Coordinates of C-alpha atoms in Angstrom, one line a residue:
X29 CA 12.9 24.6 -8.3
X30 CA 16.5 23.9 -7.2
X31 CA 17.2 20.1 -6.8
X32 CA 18.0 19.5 -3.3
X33 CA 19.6 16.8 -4.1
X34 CA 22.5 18.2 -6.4
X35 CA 25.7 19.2 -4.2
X36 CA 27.3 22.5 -5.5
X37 CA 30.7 22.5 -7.4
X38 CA 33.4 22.6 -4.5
X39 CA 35.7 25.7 -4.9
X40 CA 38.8 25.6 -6.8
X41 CA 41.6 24.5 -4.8
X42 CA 45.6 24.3 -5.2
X43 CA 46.0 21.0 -3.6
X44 CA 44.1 17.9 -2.6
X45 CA 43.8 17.6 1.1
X46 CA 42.2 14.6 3.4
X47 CA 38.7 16.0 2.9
X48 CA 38.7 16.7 -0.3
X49 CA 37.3 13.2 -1.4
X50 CA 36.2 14.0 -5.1
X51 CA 39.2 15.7 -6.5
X52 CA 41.7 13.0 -5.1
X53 CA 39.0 10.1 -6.9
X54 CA 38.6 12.3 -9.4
X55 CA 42.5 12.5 -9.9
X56 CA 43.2 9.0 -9.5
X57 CA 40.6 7.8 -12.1
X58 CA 42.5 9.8 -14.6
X59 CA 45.1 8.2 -13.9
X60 CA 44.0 4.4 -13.8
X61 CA 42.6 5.5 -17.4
X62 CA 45.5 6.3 -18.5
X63 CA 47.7 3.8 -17.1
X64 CA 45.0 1.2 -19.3
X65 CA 45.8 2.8 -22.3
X66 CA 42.0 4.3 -22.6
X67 CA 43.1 7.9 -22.2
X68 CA 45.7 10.3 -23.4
X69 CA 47.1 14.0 -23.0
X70 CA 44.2 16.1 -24.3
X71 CA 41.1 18.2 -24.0
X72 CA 38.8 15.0 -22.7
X73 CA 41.3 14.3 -20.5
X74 CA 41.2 17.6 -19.0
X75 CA 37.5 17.5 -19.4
X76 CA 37.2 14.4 -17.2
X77 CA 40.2 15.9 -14.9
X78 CA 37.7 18.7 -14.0
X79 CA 34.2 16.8 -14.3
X80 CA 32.4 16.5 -10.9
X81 CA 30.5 13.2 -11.2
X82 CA 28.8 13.6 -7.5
X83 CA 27.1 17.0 -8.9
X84 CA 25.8 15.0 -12.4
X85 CA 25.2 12.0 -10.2
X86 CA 24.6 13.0 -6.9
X87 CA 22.3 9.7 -6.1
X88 CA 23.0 6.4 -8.0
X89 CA 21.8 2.7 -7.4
X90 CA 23.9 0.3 -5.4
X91 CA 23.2 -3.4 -6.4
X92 CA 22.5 -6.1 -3.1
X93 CA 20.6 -8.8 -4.6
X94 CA 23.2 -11.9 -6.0
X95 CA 23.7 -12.9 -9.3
X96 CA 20.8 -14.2 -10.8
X97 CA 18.5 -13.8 -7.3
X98 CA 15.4 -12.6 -8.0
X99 CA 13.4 -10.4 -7.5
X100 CA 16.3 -7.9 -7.7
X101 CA 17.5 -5.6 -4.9
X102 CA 19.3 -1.9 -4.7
X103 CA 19.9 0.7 -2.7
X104 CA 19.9 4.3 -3.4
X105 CA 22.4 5.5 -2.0
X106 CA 23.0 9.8 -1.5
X107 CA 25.0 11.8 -1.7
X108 CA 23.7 14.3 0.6
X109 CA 23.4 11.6 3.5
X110 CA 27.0 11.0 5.1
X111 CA 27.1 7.4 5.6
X112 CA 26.1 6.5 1.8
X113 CA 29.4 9.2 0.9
X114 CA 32.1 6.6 1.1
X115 CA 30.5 4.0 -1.0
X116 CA 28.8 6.5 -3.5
X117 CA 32.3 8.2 -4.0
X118 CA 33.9 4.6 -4.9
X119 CA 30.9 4.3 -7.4
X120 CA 30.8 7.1 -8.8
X121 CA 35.2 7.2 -9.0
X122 CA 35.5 3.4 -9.8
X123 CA 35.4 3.7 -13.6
X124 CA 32.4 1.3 -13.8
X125 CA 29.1 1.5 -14.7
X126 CA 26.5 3.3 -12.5
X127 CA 22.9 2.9 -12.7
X128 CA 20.8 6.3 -12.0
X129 CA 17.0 5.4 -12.7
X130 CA 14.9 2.4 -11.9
X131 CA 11.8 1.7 -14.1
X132 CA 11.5 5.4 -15.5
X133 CA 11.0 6.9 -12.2
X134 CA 11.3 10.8 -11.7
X135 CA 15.1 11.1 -10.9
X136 CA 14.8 14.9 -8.9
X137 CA 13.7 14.8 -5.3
X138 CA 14.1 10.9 -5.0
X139 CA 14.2 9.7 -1.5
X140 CA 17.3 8.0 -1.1
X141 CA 16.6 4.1 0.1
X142 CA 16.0 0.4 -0.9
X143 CA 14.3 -1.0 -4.2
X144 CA 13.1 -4.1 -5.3
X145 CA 12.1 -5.8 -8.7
X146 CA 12.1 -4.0 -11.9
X147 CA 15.3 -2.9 -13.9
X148 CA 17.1 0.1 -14.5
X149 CA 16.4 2.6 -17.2
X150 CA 19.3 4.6 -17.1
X151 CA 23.1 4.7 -16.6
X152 CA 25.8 6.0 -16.9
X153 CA 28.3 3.8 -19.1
X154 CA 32.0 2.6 -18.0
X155 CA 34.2 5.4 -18.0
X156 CA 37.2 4.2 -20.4
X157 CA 34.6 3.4 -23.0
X158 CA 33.3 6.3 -23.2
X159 CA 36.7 8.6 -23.0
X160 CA 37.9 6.3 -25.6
X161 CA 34.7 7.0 -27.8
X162 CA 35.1 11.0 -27.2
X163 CA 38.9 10.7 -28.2
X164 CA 38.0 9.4 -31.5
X165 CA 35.3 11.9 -32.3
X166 CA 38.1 15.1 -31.5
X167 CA 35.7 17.1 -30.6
X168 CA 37.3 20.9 -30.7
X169 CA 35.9 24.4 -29.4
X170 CA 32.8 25.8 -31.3
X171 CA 31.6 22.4 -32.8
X172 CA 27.9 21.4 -33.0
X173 CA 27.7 18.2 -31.0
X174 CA 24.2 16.1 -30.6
X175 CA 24.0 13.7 -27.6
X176 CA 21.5 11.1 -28.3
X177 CA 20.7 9.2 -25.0
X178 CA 22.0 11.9 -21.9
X179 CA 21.6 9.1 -19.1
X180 CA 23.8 10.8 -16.6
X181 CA 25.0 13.6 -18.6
X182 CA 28.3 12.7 -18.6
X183 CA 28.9 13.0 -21.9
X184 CA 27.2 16.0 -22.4
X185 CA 29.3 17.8 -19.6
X186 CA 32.4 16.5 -21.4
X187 CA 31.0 17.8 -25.1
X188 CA 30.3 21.0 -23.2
X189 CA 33.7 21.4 -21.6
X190 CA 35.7 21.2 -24.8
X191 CA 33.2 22.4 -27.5
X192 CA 31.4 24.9 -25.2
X193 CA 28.0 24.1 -24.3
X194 CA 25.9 26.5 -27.2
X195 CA 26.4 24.4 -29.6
X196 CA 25.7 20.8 -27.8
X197 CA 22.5 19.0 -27.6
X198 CA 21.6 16.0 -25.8
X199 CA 19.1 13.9 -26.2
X200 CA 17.1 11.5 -24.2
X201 CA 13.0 9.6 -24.5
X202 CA 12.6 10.1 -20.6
X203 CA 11.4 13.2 -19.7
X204 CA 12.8 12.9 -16.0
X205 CA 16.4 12.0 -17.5
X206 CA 16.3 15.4 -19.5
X207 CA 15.1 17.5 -16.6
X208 CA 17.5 16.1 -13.8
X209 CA 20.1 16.7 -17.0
X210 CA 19.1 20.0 -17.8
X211 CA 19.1 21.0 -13.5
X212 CA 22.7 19.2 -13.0
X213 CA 24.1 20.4 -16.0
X214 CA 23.3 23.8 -15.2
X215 CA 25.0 23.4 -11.3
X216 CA 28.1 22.4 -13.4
X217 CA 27.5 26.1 -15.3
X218 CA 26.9 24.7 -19.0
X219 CA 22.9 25.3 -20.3
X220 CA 22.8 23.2 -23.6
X221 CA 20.0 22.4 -25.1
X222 CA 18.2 19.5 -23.3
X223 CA 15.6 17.8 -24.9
X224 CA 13.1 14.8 -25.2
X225 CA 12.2 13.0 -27.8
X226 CA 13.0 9.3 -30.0
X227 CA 16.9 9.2 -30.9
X228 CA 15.6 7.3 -33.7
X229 CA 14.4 11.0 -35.6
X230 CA 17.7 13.2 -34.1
X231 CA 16.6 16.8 -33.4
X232 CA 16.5 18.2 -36.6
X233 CA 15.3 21.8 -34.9
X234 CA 19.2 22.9 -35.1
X235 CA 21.3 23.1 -37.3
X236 CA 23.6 20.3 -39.0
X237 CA 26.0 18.9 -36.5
X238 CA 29.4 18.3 -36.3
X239 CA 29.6 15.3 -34.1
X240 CA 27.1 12.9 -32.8
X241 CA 27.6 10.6 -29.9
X242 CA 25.1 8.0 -29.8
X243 CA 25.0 6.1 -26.3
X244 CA 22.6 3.0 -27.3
X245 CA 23.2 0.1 -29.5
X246 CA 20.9 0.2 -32.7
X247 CA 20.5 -2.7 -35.0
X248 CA 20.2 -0.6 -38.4
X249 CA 21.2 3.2 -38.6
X250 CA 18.3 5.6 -38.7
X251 CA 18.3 7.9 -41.2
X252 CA 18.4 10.7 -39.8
X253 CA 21.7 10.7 -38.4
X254 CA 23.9 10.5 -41.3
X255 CA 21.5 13.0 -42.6
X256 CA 21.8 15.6 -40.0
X257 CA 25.5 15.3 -40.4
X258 CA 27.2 18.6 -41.6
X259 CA 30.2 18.5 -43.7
X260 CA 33.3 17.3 -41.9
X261 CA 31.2 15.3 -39.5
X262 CA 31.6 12.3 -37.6
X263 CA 28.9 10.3 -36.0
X264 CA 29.9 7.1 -33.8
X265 CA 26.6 4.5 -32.6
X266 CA 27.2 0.5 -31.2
X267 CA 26.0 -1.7 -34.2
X268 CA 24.7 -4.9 -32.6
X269 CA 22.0 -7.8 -33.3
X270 CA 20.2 -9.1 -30.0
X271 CA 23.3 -10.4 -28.3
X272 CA 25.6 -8.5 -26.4
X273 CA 28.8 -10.5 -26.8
X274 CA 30.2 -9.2 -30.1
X275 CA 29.4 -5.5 -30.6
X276 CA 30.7 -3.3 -33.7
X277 CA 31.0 0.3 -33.9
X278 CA 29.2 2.1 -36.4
X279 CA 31.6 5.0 -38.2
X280 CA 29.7 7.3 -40.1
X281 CA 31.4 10.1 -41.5
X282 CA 30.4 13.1 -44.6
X283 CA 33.2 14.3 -46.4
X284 CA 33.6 17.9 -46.9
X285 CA 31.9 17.8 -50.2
X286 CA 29.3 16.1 -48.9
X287 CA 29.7 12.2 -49.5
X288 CA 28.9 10.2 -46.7
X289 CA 31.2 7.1 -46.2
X290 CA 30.7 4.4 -43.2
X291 CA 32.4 1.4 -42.3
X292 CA 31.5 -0.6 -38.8
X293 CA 34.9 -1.9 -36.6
X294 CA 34.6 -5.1 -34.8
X295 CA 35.3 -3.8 -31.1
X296 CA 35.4 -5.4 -27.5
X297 CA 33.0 -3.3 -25.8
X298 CA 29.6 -1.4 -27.1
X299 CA 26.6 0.3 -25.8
X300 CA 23.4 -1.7 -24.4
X301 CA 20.3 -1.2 -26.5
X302 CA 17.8 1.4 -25.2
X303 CA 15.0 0.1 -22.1
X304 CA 13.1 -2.1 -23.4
X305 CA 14.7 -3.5 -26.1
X306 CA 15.3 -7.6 -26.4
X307 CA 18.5 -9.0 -26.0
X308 CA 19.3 -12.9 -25.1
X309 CA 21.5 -13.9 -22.7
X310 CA 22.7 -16.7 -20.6
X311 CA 20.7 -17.5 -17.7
X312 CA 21.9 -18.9 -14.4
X313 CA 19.9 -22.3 -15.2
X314 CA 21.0 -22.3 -18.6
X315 CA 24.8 -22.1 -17.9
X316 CA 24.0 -24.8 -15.4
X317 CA 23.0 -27.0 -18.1
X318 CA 25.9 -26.5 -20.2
X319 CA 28.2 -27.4 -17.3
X320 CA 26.3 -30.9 -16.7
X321 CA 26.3 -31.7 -20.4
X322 CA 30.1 -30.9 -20.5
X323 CA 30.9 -33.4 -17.6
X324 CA 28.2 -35.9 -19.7
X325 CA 30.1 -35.7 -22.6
X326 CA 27.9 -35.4 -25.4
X327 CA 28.3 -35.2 -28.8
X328 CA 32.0 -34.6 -27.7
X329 CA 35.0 -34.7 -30.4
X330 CA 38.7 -34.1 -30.9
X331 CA 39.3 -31.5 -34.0
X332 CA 42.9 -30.4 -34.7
X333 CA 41.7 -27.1 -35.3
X334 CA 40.4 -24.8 -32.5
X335 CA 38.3 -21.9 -32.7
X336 CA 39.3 -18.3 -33.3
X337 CA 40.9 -16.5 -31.2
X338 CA 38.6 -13.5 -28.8
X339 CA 40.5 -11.3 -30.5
X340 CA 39.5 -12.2 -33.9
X341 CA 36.8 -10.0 -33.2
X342 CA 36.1 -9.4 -37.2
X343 CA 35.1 -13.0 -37.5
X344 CA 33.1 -12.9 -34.3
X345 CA 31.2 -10.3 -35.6
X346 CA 30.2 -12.0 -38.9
X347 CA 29.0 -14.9 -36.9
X348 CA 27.2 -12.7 -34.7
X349 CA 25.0 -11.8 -37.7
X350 CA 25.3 -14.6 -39.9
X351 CA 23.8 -16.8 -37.6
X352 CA 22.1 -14.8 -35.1
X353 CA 20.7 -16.0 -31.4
X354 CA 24.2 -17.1 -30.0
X355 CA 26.0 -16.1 -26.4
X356 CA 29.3 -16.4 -25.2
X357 CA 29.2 -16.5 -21.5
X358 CA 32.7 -14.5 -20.8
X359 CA 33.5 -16.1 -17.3
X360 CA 34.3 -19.3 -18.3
X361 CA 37.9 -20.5 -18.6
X362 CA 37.5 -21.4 -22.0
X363 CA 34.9 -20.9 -25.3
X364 CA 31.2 -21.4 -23.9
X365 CA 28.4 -20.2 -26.6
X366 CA 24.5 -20.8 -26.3
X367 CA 21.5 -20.6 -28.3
X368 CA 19.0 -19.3 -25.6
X369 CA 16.3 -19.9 -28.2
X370 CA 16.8 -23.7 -28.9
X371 CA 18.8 -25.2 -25.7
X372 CA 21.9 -25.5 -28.2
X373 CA 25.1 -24.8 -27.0
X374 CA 29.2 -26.2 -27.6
X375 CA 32.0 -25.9 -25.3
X376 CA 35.7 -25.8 -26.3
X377 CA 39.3 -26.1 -24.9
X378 CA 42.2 -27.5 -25.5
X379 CA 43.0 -30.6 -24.4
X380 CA 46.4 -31.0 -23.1
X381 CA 47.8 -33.1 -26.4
X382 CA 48.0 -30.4 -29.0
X383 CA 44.4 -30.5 -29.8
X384 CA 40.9 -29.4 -29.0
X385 CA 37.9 -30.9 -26.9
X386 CA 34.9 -29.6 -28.3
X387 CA 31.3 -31.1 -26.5
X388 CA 28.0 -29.7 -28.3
X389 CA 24.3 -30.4 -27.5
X390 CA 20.9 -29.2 -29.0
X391 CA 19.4 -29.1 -32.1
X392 CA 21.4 -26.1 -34.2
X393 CA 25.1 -26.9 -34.8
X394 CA 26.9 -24.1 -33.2
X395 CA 30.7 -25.5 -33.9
X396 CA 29.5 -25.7 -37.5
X397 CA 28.6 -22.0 -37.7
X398 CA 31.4 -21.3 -36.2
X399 CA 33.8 -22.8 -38.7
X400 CA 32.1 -22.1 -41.5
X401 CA 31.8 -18.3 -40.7
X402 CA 35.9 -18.7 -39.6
X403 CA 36.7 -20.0 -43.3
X404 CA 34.1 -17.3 -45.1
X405 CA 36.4 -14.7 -42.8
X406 CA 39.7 -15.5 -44.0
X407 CA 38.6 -16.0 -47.2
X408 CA 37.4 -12.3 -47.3
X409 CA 40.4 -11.3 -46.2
X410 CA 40.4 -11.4 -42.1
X411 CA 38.8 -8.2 -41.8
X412 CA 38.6 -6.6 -38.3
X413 CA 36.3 -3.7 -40.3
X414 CA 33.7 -3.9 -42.8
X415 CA 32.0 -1.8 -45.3
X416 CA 29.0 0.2 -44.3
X417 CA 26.9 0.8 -47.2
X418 CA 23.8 3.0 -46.5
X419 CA 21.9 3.7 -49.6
X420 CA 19.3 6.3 -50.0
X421 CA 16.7 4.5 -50.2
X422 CA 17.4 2.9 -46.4
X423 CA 18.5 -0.1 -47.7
X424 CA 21.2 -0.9 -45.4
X425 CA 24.4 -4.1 -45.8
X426 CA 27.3 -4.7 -44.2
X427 CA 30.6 -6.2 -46.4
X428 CA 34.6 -6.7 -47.1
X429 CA 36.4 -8.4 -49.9
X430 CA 35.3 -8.3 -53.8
X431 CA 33.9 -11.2 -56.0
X432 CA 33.1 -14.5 -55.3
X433 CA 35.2 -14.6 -51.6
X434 CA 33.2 -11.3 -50.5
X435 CA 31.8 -11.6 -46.9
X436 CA 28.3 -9.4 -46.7
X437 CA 25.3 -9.4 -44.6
X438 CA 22.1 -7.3 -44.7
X439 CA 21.1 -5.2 -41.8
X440 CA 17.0 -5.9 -41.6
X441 CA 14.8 -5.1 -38.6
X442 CA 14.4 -8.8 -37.9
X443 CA 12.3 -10.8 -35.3
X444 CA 14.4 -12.6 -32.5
X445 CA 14.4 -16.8 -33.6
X446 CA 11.9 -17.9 -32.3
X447 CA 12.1 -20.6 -28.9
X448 CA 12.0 -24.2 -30.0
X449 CA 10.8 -24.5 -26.5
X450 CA 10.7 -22.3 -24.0
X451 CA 11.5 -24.2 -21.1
X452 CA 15.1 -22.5 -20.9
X453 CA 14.2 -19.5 -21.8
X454 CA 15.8 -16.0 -20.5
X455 CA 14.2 -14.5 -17.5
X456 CA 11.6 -12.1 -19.2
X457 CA 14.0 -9.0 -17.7
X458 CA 14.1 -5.6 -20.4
X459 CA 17.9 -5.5 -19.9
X460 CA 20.5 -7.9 -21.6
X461 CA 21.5 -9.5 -17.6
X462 CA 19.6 -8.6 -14.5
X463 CA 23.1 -8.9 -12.8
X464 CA 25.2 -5.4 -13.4
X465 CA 28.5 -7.3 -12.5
X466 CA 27.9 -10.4 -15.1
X467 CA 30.7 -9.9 -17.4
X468 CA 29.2 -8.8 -20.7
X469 CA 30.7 -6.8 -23.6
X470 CA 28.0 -4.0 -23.9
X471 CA 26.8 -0.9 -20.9
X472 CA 24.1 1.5 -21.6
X473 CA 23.8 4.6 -21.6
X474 CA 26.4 7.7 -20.7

């Protein structure tokens, strides 16, 4: 059965006029990409140029709860109802993340209104991440491309448009996701193949591929998808540990004689995990806390020295895994990390004389790690990449520099620390913030 739901493709047309809503948005997103430096002259481009989001996406979630409120509230909004056009346009257009599924729910023949509590367990990510992601994979006519995680399809659509949809799969656990993909997709005209099952395995049922796009943070790479690369191929997955604020990127390529070689890139922005996954984060009473304790003044001290810079992202990284557990809450004017787990936390800025004003509390010594892991960095070498060794037998490090200065750390399917106390804790929520708009450096799915 048709989905009622889905708007047809609008008919090719020579100019953009008042009513024609989508082509202008989709025109001037284009643009705004490209003006940010996230996408250049190419086939994505002119993928994305021609990629009608309101037919992949003709109902997403609109978020009306505040920050932090809870129970959550959305509304979902549709496109088939005139008054939710405006808004659903701007969402779908504004380069942002869009949510497309609450708590697993059947995504065809949805009637279009308010929801409350739960989370969302599917979306499509921010738009310049992922062109930027596609870019690097240069994906070209008659490739084999495997999608793991559809979400919206929006990838898929764009692996179909310049590598022709017979030769793409995509991917997804949720059986609604793969069926209102499989139903959209086709109103767009591409039929690849649309299945369901754990990313973890691939879909070893065709044959090796050339590219895979992997829409989900892991914290180890399966096997399987450097092993169901073909010769030539890339693969590109978010490597992350249960925080979202430093993600790497996971390069995995197999030479054409067959030797696979990987390395993992300290990046600003990364996928979510999949539903259900943990991740820590800073919660509204917790960054409450740290702002009491910083006009208290404890534990508070002068160094010369300040931290590393954001964009030092190699270093961040390493600390990331070094000493795992630790936040950086992104809206604040200067360096705010947290230990959800523990109550720890340190704050740092400069303070007006040539110096820094760093103020700490909690039992683990967070300004500590951080220098430390700063002088183990530089000693390696500063590295904004690392080495990503993958060895047959799954045993699976990450490392840069040689002999006694060489900065390495094993990737290990760990437990999250466990709460000193829990008192402080995160709100139990499946997703790394209840709040969509709380700045973070990860989004889920495409």
């Amino acid at each position: 059965m048709a989905d009622p739901t889905v708007p047809p493709p609008p008919p090719a047309r020579t100019g953009t006029t008042p009513e024609d809503g989508p082509a202008a948005a989709r025109a001037e997103l284009v643009a705004r990409l490209e003006a940010d430096g996230a996408l250049r002259p190419g086939p994505v481009r002119d993928a994305l140029l021609g990629l009608h989001r309101e037919v992949l996406m003709p109902q997403a979630y609109v978020r009306r709860s505040k920050p932090d409120e809870t129970p959550p509230r959305w509304d979902l909004l549709d496109w088939a109802v005139a008054a939710d056009r405006e808004e659903l346009l701007g969402l779908l257009y504004g380069g942002q993340s869009v949510s497309v599924q609450h708590e697993g729910e059947p995504i065809l023949g949805r009637v279009p209104g308010p929801r409350s509590g739960g989370s969302m367990t599917a979306m499509s990510s921010t738009m310049g991440m992922t062109a930027g992601l596609l870019q690097r994979l240069d994906l070209r006519p008659g490739q084999r491309v495997l999608d793991i995680g559809t979400g919206a399809g929006v990838t898929a659509a764009l692996a179909c448009a310049v590598a022709g949809d017979a030769g793409v799969v995509t991917l997804d656990r949720n059986p609604h996701v793969t069926a209102a993909a499989r139903e959209r997709l086709a109103a767009l005209g591409y039929r690849p193949t649309a299945a369901t099952g754990d990313g973890e395995h691939g879909w070893p049922a065709q044959r090796a591929y050339d590219r895979i796009f992997v829409s989900y943070a892991v914290t180890r790479v399966p096997p399987a998808w450097p092993e169901q690369l073909a010769p030539g191929g890339l693969a590109l997955a978010t490597l992350s540990t249960s925080s979202p604020s430093w993600p790497g990127l996971a390069v995995i390529a197999r030479t054409g004689a067959g030797r696979l070689e990987a390395h993992v890139e300290a990046v600003e922005l990364g996928h979510r995990p999949a539903h259900g996954a943990k991740q820590i984060f800073l919660n509204a009473r917790f960054r409450k806390r740290i702002t009491a304790g910083a006009g208290n003044g404890e534990s508070t001290h002068t160094p010369r020295t300040g931290p590393p810079p954001s964009g030092a992202r190699g270093m961040w990284l390493a600390l990331d895994h070094l000493h795992p557990g630790l936040v950086r809450d992104w809206s604040a004017d200067h360096l705010v990390i947290g230990a959800p787990a523990c109550g720890s936390w340190v704050i740092a800025g400069p303070d007006g004389a040539g110096g820094w004003t760093v103020t700490a509390h909690g039992p683990r010594g967070i300004w500590t790690e951080i220098q430390e892991t700063a002088a183990r960095w530089q000693a390696a070498g500063s590295p904004a990449s690392y080495r990503l060794h993958l060895e047959p037998d799954e045993d699976q490090w990450v490392s840069a520099g040689t002999g006694p200065t060489e900065l390495s750390w094993p990737l290990t399917i760990a437990p999250d620390p466990v709460p000193a106390r829990q008192a402080d804790s995160p709100h139990p929520h499946p997703h790394p913030h209840p709040d969509p708009d709380h700045h973070a450096t990860q989004e889920k799915t495409t």
